[in-house]
């Protein structure tokens, strides 16, 4: 049995805060899965495609800390269905969904309602917001 840590994000664009979040999550387990939110989710959150899902997924796959990077299969802003799929593929492993400083507790995430024997860690990568994709993208507008 291994401890699998999981992170999710838009990584749009990826910045130092994301890198530290991913590195910290990797240090907490044996195997790290990075979930990249898809274009439909990006449209729901941002109202436009900034970097498409294939570009963001390719970048995530090249990160040294990531053992695996996958595209979210969800059609809402959560990654609930994707986490359920990960659980199906890893029925006996310990799964830890790691959340950064912008998600401080169980009440802030819909994934907390899943009944798939999933553990949660908060404050991964620190609680200070080093950078923000929103701030970077606002500079582009």
Short mmCIF file of C-alpha atoms in Angstrom, two decimals:
data_model
loop_
_atom_site.label_atom_id
_atom_site.label_comp_id
_atom_site.label_asym_id
_atom_site.label_seq_id
_atom_site.Cartn_x
_atom_site.Cartn_y
_atom_site.Cartn_z
CA UNK A 1 0.00 0.00 0.00
CA UNK A 2 1.33 3.44 -0.89
CA UNK A 3 0.41 6.98 0.03
CA UNK A 4 -0.79 8.78 -3.08
CA UNK A 5 -1.01 12.55 -2.87
CA UNK A 6 -3.20 14.40 -5.33
CA UNK A 7 -3.31 18.06 -6.31
CA UNK A 8 -5.57 19.86 -8.73
CA UNK A 9 -5.46 23.21 -10.41
CA UNK A 10 -5.85 25.25 -13.54
CA UNK A 11 -2.11 26.08 -13.63
CA UNK A 12 -3.04 28.88 -15.95
CA UNK A 13 -0.32 29.95 -16.23
CA UNK A 14 1.82 27.93 -13.89
CA UNK A 15 3.86 30.05 -11.45
CA UNK A 16 6.12 29.68 -8.41
CA UNK A 17 3.19 29.26 -6.02
CA UNK A 18 1.99 26.26 -8.05
CA UNK A 19 5.49 24.77 -8.16
CA UNK A 20 5.83 24.99 -4.36
CA UNK A 21 2.34 23.53 -3.89
CA UNK A 22 3.24 20.57 -6.13
CA UNK A 23 6.65 20.08 -4.48
CA UNK A 24 5.12 20.12 -0.99
CA UNK A 25 2.42 17.63 -2.00
CA UNK A 26 5.07 15.32 -3.47
CA UNK A 27 7.07 15.44 -0.22
CA UNK A 28 4.02 14.23 1.73
CA UNK A 29 3.58 10.93 -0.12
CA UNK A 30 5.04 8.16 -2.25
CA UNK A 31 3.38 9.06 -5.56
CA UNK A 32 1.93 12.36 -6.80
CA UNK A 33 -0.96 12.75 -9.23
CA UNK A 34 -1.56 16.22 -10.68
CA UNK A 35 -5.10 16.86 -11.94
CA UNK A 36 -5.28 19.65 -14.53
CA UNK A 37 -8.69 21.29 -14.74
CA UNK A 38 -10.14 21.03 -18.25
CA UNK A 39 -11.24 23.74 -20.68
CA UNK A 40 -14.93 23.45 -19.76
CA UNK A 41 -13.99 24.13 -16.14
CA UNK A 42 -11.78 27.03 -17.24
CA UNK A 43 -14.71 28.58 -19.10
CA UNK A 44 -16.92 28.20 -16.02
CA UNK A 45 -14.32 29.90 -13.80
CA UNK A 46 -12.69 32.46 -16.09
CA UNK A 47 -15.22 32.87 -18.91
CA UNK A 48 -12.52 32.28 -21.52
CA UNK A 49 -9.72 29.92 -22.48
CA UNK A 50 -6.37 31.42 -21.55
CA UNK A 51 -4.13 28.39 -22.12
CA UNK A 52 -5.85 25.31 -23.47
CA UNK A 53 -6.02 22.08 -21.50
CA UNK A 54 -3.53 20.24 -23.71
CA UNK A 55 -0.82 22.87 -23.19
CA UNK A 56 -1.38 22.94 -19.43
CA UNK A 57 -1.41 19.13 -19.24
CA UNK A 58 1.83 18.86 -21.22
CA UNK A 59 3.52 21.33 -18.88
CA UNK A 60 2.25 19.45 -15.80
CA UNK A 61 3.57 16.15 -17.18
CA UNK A 62 7.04 17.67 -17.46
CA UNK A 63 7.20 18.75 -13.82
CA UNK A 64 9.85 16.74 -11.98
CA UNK A 65 7.69 16.30 -8.87
CA UNK A 66 4.69 14.93 -10.78
CA UNK A 67 4.61 11.15 -11.12
CA UNK A 68 1.47 11.40 -13.22
CA UNK A 69 -0.60 14.24 -14.67
CA UNK A 70 -4.16 13.75 -15.88
CA UNK A 71 -6.91 15.94 -17.27
CA UNK A 72 -9.98 16.41 -15.10
CA UNK A 73 -13.05 14.59 -16.41
CA UNK A 74 -15.47 16.77 -14.44
CA UNK A 75 -17.97 19.14 -16.00
CA UNK A 76 -18.40 21.35 -12.94
CA UNK A 77 -15.65 23.27 -11.09
CA UNK A 78 -14.87 20.33 -8.77
CA UNK A 79 -12.68 17.29 -9.44
CA UNK A 80 -15.07 14.85 -7.72
CA UNK A 81 -15.52 12.46 -10.66
CA UNK A 82 -11.79 12.46 -11.35
CA UNK A 83 -11.04 11.60 -7.72
CA UNK A 84 -13.58 8.75 -7.89
CA UNK A 85 -11.76 7.40 -10.96
CA UNK A 86 -8.41 7.62 -9.15
CA UNK A 87 -9.91 5.69 -6.23
CA UNK A 88 -11.20 2.99 -8.63
CA UNK A 89 -7.70 2.65 -10.11
CA UNK A 90 -6.09 2.55 -6.65
CA UNK A 91 -8.53 0.63 -4.42
CA UNK A 92 -6.15 -0.20 -1.56
CA UNK A 93 -3.82 2.81 -1.52
CA UNK A 94 -4.12 5.76 0.86
CA UNK A 95 -5.32 8.80 -1.08
CA UNK A 96 -4.66 12.34 0.14
CA UNK A 97 -6.20 15.32 -1.65
CA UNK A 98 -3.83 18.22 -1.00
CA UNK A 99 -5.14 21.77 -1.04
CA UNK A 100 -3.25 25.03 -1.12
CA UNK A 101 -3.75 28.18 0.92
CA UNK A 102 -6.74 29.36 -1.12
CA UNK A 103 -8.76 26.38 0.17
CA UNK A 104 -8.46 26.56 3.96
CA UNK A 105 -10.84 23.87 5.21
CA UNK A 106 -13.35 21.12 4.43
CA UNK A 107 -16.20 23.62 4.03
CA UNK A 108 -14.39 25.30 1.13
CA UNK A 109 -14.28 22.25 -1.17
CA UNK A 110 -17.04 20.13 -2.72
CA UNK A 111 -14.69 17.13 -2.77
CA UNK A 112 -15.09 16.83 1.01
CA UNK A 113 -18.53 15.28 0.46
CA UNK A 114 -17.14 12.28 -1.43
CA UNK A 115 -17.46 8.90 0.26
CA UNK A 116 -14.37 7.22 -1.22
CA UNK A 117 -12.03 6.92 1.77
CA UNK A 118 -10.17 10.09 0.83
CA UNK A 119 -8.04 12.06 3.30
CA UNK A 120 -7.54 15.82 3.05
CA UNK A 121 -4.54 18.05 3.71
CA UNK A 122 -4.75 21.84 3.78
CA UNK A 123 -2.14 24.59 3.63
CA UNK A 124 -0.03 22.54 1.23
CA UNK A 125 2.66 24.76 -0.25
CA UNK A 126 2.13 27.30 2.52
CA UNK A 127 -0.64 29.73 3.32
CA UNK A 128 0.98 32.83 1.79
CA UNK A 129 -0.14 33.52 -1.74
CA UNK A 130 3.16 33.93 -3.59
CA UNK A 131 1.47 34.70 -6.85
CA UNK A 132 -1.90 34.39 -8.43
CA UNK A 133 -2.85 33.26 -11.90
CA UNK A 134 -5.72 35.75 -11.70
CA UNK A 135 -3.27 38.61 -11.11
CA UNK A 136 -1.07 37.44 -13.98
CA UNK A 137 -4.04 37.09 -16.32
CA UNK A 138 -5.37 40.52 -15.34
CA UNK A 139 -2.08 42.01 -16.54
CA UNK A 140 -2.81 40.50 -19.96
CA UNK A 141 -6.21 42.24 -20.24
#
